[in-house]
DNA sequence: CTGAAAGCGCTTACAG
DNA sequence: CTGAAAGCGCTTACAG
């Protein structure tokens, strides 16, 4: 492989001149610039990334820590990863993807060895083990997900409280008076998935404020359990006219459940989910939803991270905690409840 | 950040001794080894990856090129990625994930700059643009997917021909005489997704050999099109008693389609899919299937790649093309056709 | 068993 | 506008 020494020799200049000609960091005569460019072309020269990293202390790589938990719905993760990866590339960075079980060890490894210029943490728990390590690292970090303690990192998340309120408020305004909310599995909450109760608590509170009934339940993250739970909830609350879904697996299972009960949305039941548009397309979900914007969150996290990496002034700027407002995407599954409740349809 | 010089100073030895004490590449007195270990602990020393890469020409990173095509079902990709990522880590390697649209440019960038010790290519097309670049690179490459020309790379893929034969043969033996095969979209074929017609041609041939009818059709990769196509096929061939699915989106859509027609598998229709067990769980697909083994293929590709990277003798060993035999996973959706065809059930 | 030195391939002050 | 040299942090022959 050609080195910058080869380029310099062929161009008839010193290595420093060749380097400057390529980086443009100092004035170079037109003639020399062209000789260097020709040599580069001739040799197919590309700088050695390791050598450059050693000399500049910049790797142009961002570490992406993603954990695939048993109790989380894997396809939903993919969109965050793609949002991060694509944005990073646009800004000139590559992605070191770490899916190791032991996130703390992995994080220490890639930061201590300086393989990366910054870190994006996905799947952040309320009290995340990885955060102390990230704070101690010399590279900046950006999170997707809200921990209890946000010091020292930039944080991006959906405004789950607002999402919970929005879901309840929409249905209340249309005249619904009894709702069911299916959340993520309780394991997720126990592990510290704060977003589950952030949405749920806000929904419960909003329901109280409006004087309506909300039955909240933790759903499973997989089939067939989650389908059975949906049936059970619908059996248990025949007067409920609205269904709120903060659980990807439940959303994916719902069409089959409704179908098998002979129910149609919104005629028999109004439904609002919380997932991304991409997710809705993949699973062809016909339900209106609160957009969870994984690509946008990934993009925001990377942009802020790169600002901190590149703009030395940004290192001292205060860290941000930024919430994306939930947007309601209308897919026609929400309407006023029919005057003659209760619902028809039962478990087949 | 501490360097090996700091370690050496604190341990009271030379840098080379510190280095050897850590690598174990030459005999070190017990006492010195312990002083070095203590210094490492005290400083929290971790070698700088860039410096090590420069000195050893080994980055301990594997490049993973994954393309997310519009007409492919993204969740299916994830399992290949995880198989590769997890196996790489077990073997001591990290993953540079590249999802760039322009795969050839990306490949050139990461190989020329020596960011990686080897390359895993996913989504390999029959005549893949990236292959000439990979062959020209100094790093070894392993593919998941079968191109027309396998020279200079190690290739791993499901035996799609065998899968096609197996699907037809199973149903033929049970007495089925008219089958429908839904393949991936025609775009995938045009782009060079050879596996589509490898399975299809083998299925068609096997049907001919057995003297039975096989209606082959290209399905769409998304909803609602693919659901409508399934309906159309079932409408068009009321005598067909078996359905073969080589299309993830079609498989995911099928439960709803069958349900809405009032059909049950295997009573009204025998169904065999071609997807992974993990995929079946995620989408709770109740159909027997030919296992596509993405995790196993990813694992095989990485193992072979690491062999070539680490064992210099392996560099000259002949390249391999290895097919994973399709395994039939029984989920109870296959049985003898009922004596009184035709099928009941129509588009609702 | 250990140390001094060269070298990996860059970038960037320093000097002219 | 250009060059000679130092340095980034490692590893590994070479020498003892």
XYZ file of C-alpha atoms (C1' of nucleotides) in Angstrom:
728
model
C 0.000 0.000 0.000
C 1.235 3.410 -0.879
C 2.252 5.798 1.872
C 2.487 9.542 1.884
C 6.238 9.062 1.469
C 5.598 7.415 -1.894
C 3.317 10.249 -2.897
C 5.938 12.796 -1.883
C 8.692 11.030 -3.784
C 6.686 10.761 -6.983
C 5.510 14.347 -6.725
C 9.067 15.455 -5.974
C 8.209 17.225 -2.739
C 8.677 16.614 0.961
C 6.248 14.518 2.957
C 5.040 17.546 4.854
C 4.267 19.355 1.645
C 2.390 16.341 0.352
C 0.424 16.211 3.569
C -0.427 19.899 3.459
C -1.367 19.686 -0.184
C -3.908 17.039 0.736
C -5.276 18.662 3.859
C -5.229 22.192 2.481
C -4.045 23.435 5.848
C -1.503 25.773 4.387
C -0.996 27.579 1.132
C 0.439 25.425 -1.643
C 1.426 26.514 -5.122
C -0.914 25.449 -7.810
C 1.805 23.510 -9.551
C 2.800 21.472 -6.488
C -0.797 20.798 -5.628
C -1.310 19.259 -9.021
C 1.822 17.157 -8.911
C 0.698 15.774 -5.556
C -2.807 15.125 -6.812
C -1.385 13.273 -9.806
C 0.802 11.133 -7.577
C -2.166 10.321 -5.375
C -4.156 9.235 -8.401
C -1.316 7.235 -9.823
C -0.748 5.324 -6.605
C -4.344 5.115 -5.492
C -3.177 6.589 -2.230
C -5.453 6.617 0.830
C -4.144 7.747 4.213
C -3.700 5.028 6.798
C -6.449 5.530 9.338
C -4.458 4.199 12.287
C -1.495 6.445 11.599
C -3.729 9.437 11.167
C -5.579 8.650 14.363
C -2.298 8.391 16.214
C -1.084 11.698 14.888
C -4.307 13.650 15.278
C -6.045 11.895 18.156
C -9.112 11.670 15.962
C -10.401 8.377 14.667
C -13.453 9.620 12.783
C -15.330 6.738 14.310
C -18.319 6.904 16.613
C -19.101 4.051 18.968
C -22.709 2.892 18.953
C -23.785 0.779 21.900
C -26.963 -1.155 21.272
C -28.283 -3.863 23.499
C -30.700 -6.442 22.236
C -32.662 -7.513 25.257
C -34.775 -10.620 25.333
C -37.763 -8.615 26.429
C -37.515 -5.922 23.824
C -38.772 -6.041 20.312
C -35.667 -6.203 18.144
C -37.020 -4.756 14.896
C -37.766 -1.496 16.679
C -34.054 -1.106 17.529
C -32.966 -1.300 13.945
C -34.381 2.096 13.103
C -32.373 3.838 15.780
C -29.253 2.137 14.508
C -29.904 3.198 10.953
C -30.658 6.766 11.998
C -27.366 6.955 13.832
C -25.358 5.193 11.149
C -26.633 7.228 8.242
C -26.229 10.551 9.984
C -22.739 9.673 11.140
C -21.685 8.874 7.610
C -23.099 12.141 6.303
C -20.892 13.926 8.804
C -17.812 11.905 7.852
C -17.829 9.352 10.640
C -17.937 5.591 10.627
C -19.776 3.490 13.175
C -18.292 0.940 15.520
C -21.300 -1.175 16.412
C -21.154 -2.852 19.793
C -23.861 -5.352 20.655
C -21.985 -7.002 23.490
C -24.064 -8.217 26.419
C -21.794 -6.573 28.938
C -22.205 -2.975 27.902
C -20.018 -1.529 30.623
C -17.044 -3.641 29.693
C -17.515 -2.893 26.028
C -17.790 0.813 26.681
C -14.627 0.845 28.741
C -12.799 -1.090 26.078
C -13.621 1.186 23.177
C -13.191 4.445 25.052
C -9.995 3.551 26.901
C -8.355 2.228 23.774
C -9.441 5.383 21.917
C -11.058 3.506 19.115
C -13.764 6.158 18.926
C -14.170 9.914 19.122
C -17.550 9.762 20.810
C -20.270 7.460 21.974
C -23.958 7.050 21.270
C -25.804 5.036 23.864
C -29.058 3.379 22.912
C -31.506 1.700 25.253
C -30.614 3.929 28.152
C -31.976 2.801 31.499
C -33.080 5.075 34.312
C -30.020 4.124 36.323
C -27.722 2.954 33.585
C -24.498 1.130 34.522
C -22.789 2.528 31.500
C -23.244 6.159 32.447
C -20.522 6.427 35.114
C -18.080 4.932 32.655
C -19.186 7.259 29.921
C -18.800 10.283 32.188
C -15.310 9.172 33.154
C -14.316 8.693 29.519
C -12.544 11.470 27.689
C -14.883 11.201 24.717
C -18.254 12.950 24.703
C -21.444 10.913 24.826
C -24.973 11.305 23.548
C -27.897 9.246 24.734
C -31.150 8.219 23.171
C -33.316 7.692 26.217
C -33.629 9.573 29.472
C -31.690 8.478 32.566
C -32.329 9.811 36.062
C -29.039 11.680 36.054
C -28.189 13.546 32.869
C -25.014 15.261 33.965
C -22.098 15.140 31.606
C -23.968 13.829 28.584
C -26.362 15.073 25.932
C -29.762 13.446 26.094
C -32.431 12.983 23.469
C -35.738 11.308 23.886
C -39.351 11.344 22.899
C -41.527 13.335 25.265
C -43.293 10.293 26.606
C -45.308 12.268 29.156
C -46.712 14.413 26.413
C -47.361 11.283 24.368
C -49.377 9.770 27.206
C -51.397 12.937 27.664
C -51.956 13.316 23.953
C -53.293 9.805 23.554
C -55.774 10.193 26.391
C -56.759 13.710 25.433
C -57.571 12.789 21.847
C -59.915 10.038 22.875
C -61.466 12.029 25.692
C -62.340 14.862 23.346
C -64.113 12.455 21.043
C -66.250 11.266 23.898
C -64.442 8.156 25.104
C -64.832 7.544 28.821
C -63.109 4.195 29.376
C -59.702 3.307 27.935
C -57.153 0.524 28.074
C -53.404 1.190 27.970
C -51.034 -1.644 27.155
C -47.445 -0.808 28.102
C -44.145 -2.574 27.630
C -43.363 -5.580 29.826
C -42.819 -4.970 33.488
C -39.278 -6.339 33.124
C -38.445 -3.344 31.043
C -39.595 -1.079 33.826
C -37.692 -3.014 36.428
C -34.562 -2.836 34.353
C -35.031 0.894 34.313
C -36.922 1.586 31.114
C -38.256 4.854 32.444
C -40.159 5.695 29.302
C -42.707 3.018 30.099
C -43.966 4.650 33.235
C -43.344 8.145 31.965
C -46.012 7.569 29.358
C -48.205 5.516 31.626
C -48.158 7.881 34.578
C -48.933 10.845 32.393
C -51.794 8.967 30.775
C -53.204 7.930 34.145
C -52.969 11.465 35.430
C -54.587 12.908 32.365
C -57.398 10.398 32.648
C -57.933 11.382 36.271
C -57.970 15.040 35.360
C -60.631 14.354 32.777
C -62.561 12.095 35.079
C -62.383 9.082 32.814
C -61.348 5.509 33.415
C -57.989 4.137 32.276
C -57.014 0.504 32.747
C -53.236 0.241 32.547
C -51.514 -3.072 32.036
C -48.014 -4.269 31.245
C -47.963 -6.350 28.100
C -45.507 -9.004 27.111
C -42.833 -8.419 24.477
C -43.577 -11.467 22.399
C -46.186 -13.693 20.926
C -48.291 -15.560 21.747
C -48.417 -14.090 25.257
C -49.095 -10.561 24.180
C -51.962 -11.585 21.939
C -53.574 -13.462 24.784
C -53.122 -10.484 27.055
C -54.879 -8.263 24.554
C -57.760 -10.695 24.448
C -57.862 -10.819 28.223
C -57.951 -7.049 28.519
C -60.720 -6.746 25.996
C -62.641 -9.479 27.794
C -62.117 -7.837 31.159
C -63.222 -4.380 30.084
C -66.107 -4.702 27.670
C -67.083 -1.077 28.232
C -63.735 0.282 27.112
C -63.979 2.077 23.780
C -60.358 3.079 23.320
C -57.101 1.161 23.254
C -53.685 2.785 23.728
C -50.621 0.737 22.836
C -47.134 1.553 24.103
C -45.691 -1.810 23.187
C -44.416 -2.740 19.743
C -45.143 -6.422 20.073
C -48.703 -5.689 21.138
C -49.148 -3.336 18.206
C -47.897 -5.981 15.804
C -50.265 -8.539 17.306
C -53.316 -6.331 17.441
C -54.629 -6.694 13.885
C -54.940 -10.445 14.335
C -56.568 -10.046 17.733
C -59.119 -7.568 16.500
C -59.837 -9.656 13.485
C -60.396 -12.807 15.457
C -62.864 -10.968 17.665
C -64.652 -9.524 14.696
C -63.753 -6.003 15.763
C -62.943 -3.108 13.502
C -61.160 0.123 14.315
C -62.466 2.722 14.763
C -66.041 1.428 14.484
C -65.842 -0.901 17.471
C -62.747 0.405 19.142
C -60.535 3.433 18.721
C -56.835 2.580 18.701
C -53.718 4.725 19.120
C -50.251 3.219 19.092
C -46.814 4.615 19.881
C -44.334 3.587 17.249
C -42.610 4.900 14.191
C -44.072 5.327 10.768
C -41.455 2.961 9.401
C -42.549 0.384 11.934
C -46.164 0.863 10.928
C -45.251 0.240 7.301
C -43.154 -2.820 8.026
C -45.930 -4.437 10.007
C -48.688 -2.799 7.968
C -50.341 -1.482 11.088
C -53.538 0.389 10.250
C -53.645 2.304 13.523
C -53.152 5.968 14.157
C -50.124 6.492 16.299
C -47.835 8.799 18.154
C -44.652 8.891 16.113
C -41.653 7.741 18.111
C -39.205 9.206 15.582
C -36.245 6.841 16.043
C -34.449 8.125 12.982
C -34.860 11.708 14.108
C -33.638 10.958 17.617
C -30.635 9.090 16.248
C -29.894 11.985 13.958
C -30.130 14.570 16.732
C -27.872 12.555 18.991
C -25.191 12.211 16.334
C -25.319 15.840 15.306
C -24.848 17.031 18.844
C -22.122 14.489 19.437
C -20.212 15.603 16.379
C -20.546 19.231 17.444
C -18.894 18.360 20.719
C -16.201 16.311 19.038
C -15.275 18.888 16.464
C -15.976 22.245 17.976
C -13.660 22.544 20.913
C -15.786 25.359 22.288
C -18.696 22.966 22.453
C -16.876 20.870 25.014
C -17.603 23.461 27.666
C -21.101 24.292 26.516
C -23.767 23.091 28.889
C -25.163 19.687 28.129
C -28.621 19.449 26.676
C -31.669 17.356 27.430
C -33.933 17.594 24.454
C -37.364 16.080 24.026
C -38.996 15.438 20.706
C -42.658 16.348 20.788
C -44.886 13.459 19.911
C -46.679 13.869 16.627
C -50.007 12.291 15.984
C -50.111 10.337 12.743
C -53.660 9.791 11.611
C -54.325 6.420 10.051
C -58.040 6.541 10.614
C -58.356 4.279 13.649
C -59.783 6.945 15.933
C -63.380 8.149 16.087
C -66.160 8.909 18.522
C -67.354 5.823 20.349
C -70.561 4.448 18.975
C -73.545 5.544 21.023
C -74.570 1.999 21.831
C -71.787 0.544 23.869
C -70.818 -2.040 24.899
C -68.582 -3.480 22.250
C -69.575 -6.510 20.265
C -67.158 -9.277 19.589
C -65.522 -11.716 21.908
C -62.802 -14.230 21.886
C -63.596 -16.673 19.120
C -4.472 8.846 29.315
C -1.678 6.612 30.457
C 0.783 5.240 27.900
C 3.022 2.243 28.050
C 5.807 4.665 28.873
C 3.994 5.588 32.092
C 3.538 1.939 32.922
C 7.219 1.260 32.313
C 8.337 4.176 34.456
C 6.146 3.210 37.398
C 7.164 -0.410 37.142
C 10.793 0.605 36.824
C 11.400 -1.236 33.575
C 11.897 -0.359 29.926
C 8.980 0.150 27.607
C 9.842 -2.980 25.694
C 9.812 -5.024 28.864
C 6.457 -3.558 29.805
C 5.135 -4.417 26.382
C 6.428 -7.979 26.524
C 5.112 -8.419 30.035
C 1.668 -7.566 28.731
C 1.771 -9.567 25.526
C 3.574 -12.557 27.020
C 5.604 -12.825 23.853
C 8.822 -13.460 25.690
C 9.872 -14.826 29.058
C 9.542 -12.306 31.882
C 10.568 -12.810 35.490
C 7.703 -13.263 37.857
C 8.707 -10.211 39.817
C 8.794 -7.869 36.843
C 5.544 -9.234 35.530
C 3.890 -8.334 38.793
C 5.354 -4.857 38.979
C 4.067 -4.203 35.472
C 0.639 -5.620 36.284
C 0.468 -3.394 39.353
C 1.393 -0.337 37.323
C -1.257 -1.197 34.755
C -3.871 -1.463 37.496
C -2.752 1.716 39.166
C -2.939 3.730 35.968
C -5.921 1.965 34.443
C -3.777 1.502 31.384
C -5.288 0.334 28.100
C -3.201 0.219 24.936
C -4.022 2.807 22.315
C -5.732 0.969 19.491
C -4.483 3.280 16.748
C -0.869 2.993 17.854
C -1.121 -0.737 18.128
C -2.721 -0.986 14.712
C 0.066 1.090 13.247
C 2.740 -1.075 14.816
C 1.174 -4.453 14.125
C -0.888 -3.809 11.001
C -3.823 -5.383 12.823
C -6.843 -3.371 13.837
C -8.888 -6.143 15.416
C -11.861 -4.704 13.584
C -13.981 -6.398 10.951
C -15.910 -4.354 8.432
C -19.535 -5.373 7.983
C -21.246 -4.095 4.867
C -25.011 -4.246 5.051
C -27.335 -2.627 2.583
C -30.896 -1.836 3.468
C -32.766 -1.942 0.211
C -36.210 -0.490 -0.225
C -37.468 -3.772 -1.586
C -36.082 -5.972 1.121
C -37.599 -6.672 4.478
C -35.348 -4.894 6.966
C -36.063 -6.961 10.086
C -34.685 -10.037 8.353
C -31.308 -8.295 7.936
C -30.923 -7.668 11.617
C -30.325 -11.304 12.419
C -27.387 -11.576 10.048
C -25.885 -8.490 11.604
C -26.249 -9.850 15.104
C -24.795 -13.205 14.124
C -21.756 -11.500 12.679
C -21.368 -9.020 15.500
C -21.645 -11.527 18.310
C -19.285 -14.024 16.756
C -16.736 -11.339 15.980
C -16.709 -10.215 19.578
C -16.249 -13.750 20.828
C -13.167 -13.938 18.668
C -11.825 -10.616 19.882
C -12.925 -8.382 17.026
C -15.075 -5.293 16.889
C -17.448 -4.462 14.070
C -17.344 -1.445 11.829
C -20.894 -1.285 10.531
C -21.306 0.306 7.129
C -24.809 0.945 5.877
C -23.834 3.451 3.221
C -25.863 3.414 0.041
C -22.797 3.391 -2.134
C -21.292 0.106 -1.025
C -18.370 0.189 -3.430
C -17.180 3.557 -2.241
C -17.580 2.547 1.374
C -15.695 -0.675 0.827
C -12.830 1.097 -0.853
C -12.676 3.640 1.935
C -12.443 1.180 4.796
C -10.085 -1.252 3.087
C -7.720 1.305 1.573
C -7.441 3.202 4.824
C -6.825 -0.073 6.646
C -9.523 0.506 9.199
C -10.339 -3.206 9.165
C -8.585 -6.556 9.043
C -11.285 -8.225 6.996
C -14.659 -7.748 5.433
C -18.025 -9.452 5.692
C -20.351 -8.688 2.829
C -24.073 -9.123 3.342
C -26.740 -8.972 0.678
C -24.451 -10.242 -2.017
C -25.815 -9.938 -5.538
C -25.160 -12.355 -8.369
C -22.914 -9.818 -10.053
C -21.960 -7.662 -7.111
C -20.196 -4.358 -7.730
C -18.348 -4.692 -4.490
C -16.614 -7.938 -5.369
C -13.917 -6.588 -7.686
C -12.993 -4.075 -5.016
C -12.945 -6.718 -2.342
C -10.697 -8.953 -4.439
C -8.309 -6.088 -5.026
C -8.165 -5.281 -1.334
C -5.390 -6.682 0.785
C -7.833 -7.834 3.457
C -9.665 -11.133 3.148
C -13.406 -11.178 2.585
C -16.257 -13.488 3.457
C -19.683 -13.328 1.875
C -23.110 -14.293 3.004
C -24.845 -14.943 -0.266
C -23.707 -16.570 -3.484
C -22.343 -14.500 -6.377
C -21.739 -15.833 -9.860
C -17.985 -15.597 -9.411
C -16.629 -16.809 -6.082
C -12.930 -16.460 -6.758
C -10.831 -14.866 -4.060
C -13.472 -14.884 -1.330
C -15.069 -17.326 1.068
C -18.751 -17.810 0.453
C -21.533 -18.990 2.734
C -25.145 -19.388 1.879
C -28.225 -21.414 2.448
C -28.657 -24.196 -0.085
C -31.640 -22.588 -1.721
C -31.929 -25.259 -4.415
C -32.227 -27.908 -1.769
C -34.715 -25.721 0.079
C -36.897 -25.480 -3.015
C -36.788 -29.218 -3.606
C -37.455 -29.960 0.039
C -40.541 -27.763 0.151
C -42.057 -29.376 -2.933
C -41.047 -32.875 -1.968
C -42.635 -32.665 1.464
C -45.960 -31.631 0.093
C -45.841 -34.052 -2.805
C -45.272 -36.970 -0.448
C -48.320 -36.007 1.533
C -50.406 -36.091 -1.569
C -50.500 -32.475 -2.688
C -50.745 -32.062 -6.438
C -51.087 -28.296 -6.904
C -48.908 -25.740 -5.164
C -48.313 -21.998 -5.107
C -44.855 -20.521 -4.561
C -44.536 -16.867 -3.579
C -41.002 -15.573 -4.088
C -39.288 -12.311 -3.282
C -40.049 -9.289 -5.466
C -38.856 -9.377 -9.024
C -36.706 -6.298 -8.311
C -34.597 -8.406 -6.040
C -33.984 -10.826 -8.866
C -33.182 -8.069 -11.301
C -30.729 -6.583 -8.873
C -29.058 -9.941 -8.759
C -30.587 -11.661 -5.769
C -29.788 -15.078 -7.134
C -31.259 -16.948 -4.211
C -34.744 -16.074 -5.385
C -34.534 -18.028 -8.595
C -32.231 -20.652 -7.126
C -35.062 -21.711 -4.866
C -37.746 -21.128 -7.432
C -36.082 -23.000 -10.288
C -35.343 -25.949 -8.088
C -38.934 -26.008 -6.872
C -40.279 -25.812 -10.409
C -37.995 -28.604 -11.539
C -38.893 -30.786 -8.612
C -42.588 -30.239 -9.319
C -42.052 -31.230 -12.934
C -40.186 -34.360 -11.896
C -43.054 -35.292 -9.646
C -45.618 -34.402 -12.234
C -47.400 -31.858 -10.095
C -48.440 -28.277 -10.691
C -46.535 -25.337 -9.232
C -47.678 -21.765 -9.722
C -44.713 -19.482 -9.106
C -45.172 -15.780 -8.529
C -43.019 -12.894 -7.394
C -44.465 -11.215 -4.333
C -44.012 -7.670 -3.169
C -41.777 -6.790 -0.232
C -44.305 -4.708 1.640
C -47.844 -4.336 2.734
C -50.540 -3.898 1.620
C -49.433 -5.086 -1.831
C -48.173 -8.432 -0.728
C -51.377 -9.230 1.142
C -53.398 -8.457 -1.947
C -51.134 -10.630 -4.039
C -51.664 -13.516 -1.667
C -55.399 -13.077 -1.976
C -55.119 -12.910 -5.741
C -53.069 -16.107 -5.898
C -55.505 -17.955 -3.697
C -58.388 -16.684 -5.808
C -56.666 -17.664 -9.031
C -55.799 -21.194 -7.962
C -58.653 -22.581 -5.900
C -57.378 -26.116 -6.437
C -53.996 -25.444 -4.894
C -53.604 -27.177 -1.559
C -50.105 -26.060 -0.649
C -48.457 -22.661 -0.276
C -44.693 -22.133 -0.326
C -43.377 -18.765 0.850
C -39.899 -17.500 0.018
C -40.664 -13.925 0.955
C -40.509 -12.557 4.498
C -43.095 -9.852 3.950
C -45.526 -12.401 2.516
C -44.928 -14.694 5.461
C -45.622 -11.879 7.894
C -48.810 -10.987 6.042
C -50.118 -14.507 5.631
C -51.809 -15.033 9.019
C -54.062 -12.060 8.398
C -54.812 -13.163 4.847
C -55.707 -16.693 5.866
C -57.789 -15.420 8.724
C -59.752 -13.043 6.590
C -60.549 -15.859 4.175
C -61.567 -18.142 6.980
C -58.774 -20.559 6.139
C -56.769 -22.607 8.584
C -53.403 -24.299 8.092
C -53.024 -27.184 7.606
C -56.714 -28.067 7.431
C -57.506 -25.908 4.414
C -54.030 -25.247 3.136
C -50.580 -26.580 3.910
C -47.986 -23.843 4.307
C -44.184 -23.917 4.322
C -42.147 -20.752 4.701
C -38.448 -20.020 4.338
C -37.249 -17.880 7.202
C -35.451 -18.140 10.501
C -36.827 -19.399 13.746
C -36.122 -16.038 15.301
C -38.142 -14.393 12.573
C -40.986 -16.806 13.181
C -40.998 -15.903 16.851
C -40.842 -12.190 16.281
C -43.806 -12.297 13.933
C -45.420 -15.249 15.698
C -45.727 -17.152 12.469
C -47.440 -20.495 13.004
C -46.101 -22.028 9.797
C -43.613 -24.798 9.363
C -40.562 -23.517 7.596
C -37.197 -24.122 6.099
C -34.728 -22.522 8.484
C -32.651 -19.838 6.806
C -30.125 -19.797 9.647
C -28.909 -16.190 9.453
C -27.077 -16.395 12.740
C -25.325 -19.567 11.700
C -24.316 -18.141 8.332
C -23.023 -14.979 9.967
C -21.078 -17.073 12.425
C -19.539 -19.269 9.746
C -18.506 -16.272 7.690
C -16.785 -14.600 10.626
C -15.029 -17.746 11.766
C -13.579 -18.360 8.367
C -12.639 -14.726 7.977
C -10.796 -14.711 11.278
C -8.969 -17.883 10.295
C -7.685 -16.145 7.217
C -6.780 -13.023 9.126
C -4.895 -14.769 11.874
C -3.467 -17.900 10.414
C -1.040 -16.787 7.766
C -1.108 -20.254 6.260
C -4.813 -19.836 5.682
C -4.144 -17.014 3.268
C -3.005 -19.497 0.660
C -5.590 -22.144 1.429
C -8.176 -22.511 -1.289
C -11.293 -20.454 -0.815
C -14.459 -22.195 0.229
C -18.042 -22.079 -0.961
C -20.131 -23.622 1.732
C -23.855 -24.246 1.713
C -25.942 -24.724 4.798
C -28.460 -27.493 4.330
C -31.999 -26.334 4.853
C -33.617 -27.773 7.925
C -37.331 -28.297 8.112
C -38.859 -26.820 11.256
C -42.231 -28.366 11.959
C -44.791 -25.945 13.327
C -47.741 -28.063 12.335
C -48.897 -26.252 9.225
C -48.350 -29.185 6.879
C -50.659 -32.160 6.391
C -52.264 -34.227 3.674
C -54.754 -32.276 1.614
C -58.319 -32.925 2.557
C -59.964 -35.410 0.230
C -62.669 -32.983 -0.831
C -60.951 -30.166 -2.569
C -61.461 -27.427 -3.576
C -60.682 -25.121 -0.736
C -63.384 -23.159 0.973
C -62.977 -19.567 1.850
C -62.712 -16.553 -0.379
C -61.847 -12.942 -0.181
C -64.135 -11.445 2.419
C 15.836 -12.394 31.453
C 16.101 -7.173 30.051
C 17.059 -2.578 27.442
C 18.006 0.834 23.722
C 16.493 1.750 19.269
C 14.099 1.510 15.008
C 9.946 1.754 12.700
C 4.774 1.635 11.658
C 2.492 6.242 8.590
C 0.765 10.061 9.543
C 0.504 15.550 11.122
C 2.275 19.783 12.578
C 5.024 23.112 14.884
C 9.583 25.126 13.693
C 12.701 27.216 10.552
C 13.736 29.295 6.386
C 5.630 28.840 -0.458
C 8.509 24.571 1.107
C 11.501 21.175 3.959
C 13.694 18.706 7.863
C 12.415 16.967 12.118
C 9.819 15.705 16.082
C 6.224 13.166 17.897
C 1.759 10.414 18.339
C 2.007 5.209 21.300
C 2.779 1.122 20.313
C 5.694 -3.570 18.875
C 9.647 -6.133 17.764
C 14.017 -7.408 15.885
C 18.740 -6.615 17.673
C 22.094 -6.794 21.247
C 23.631 -8.145 25.549
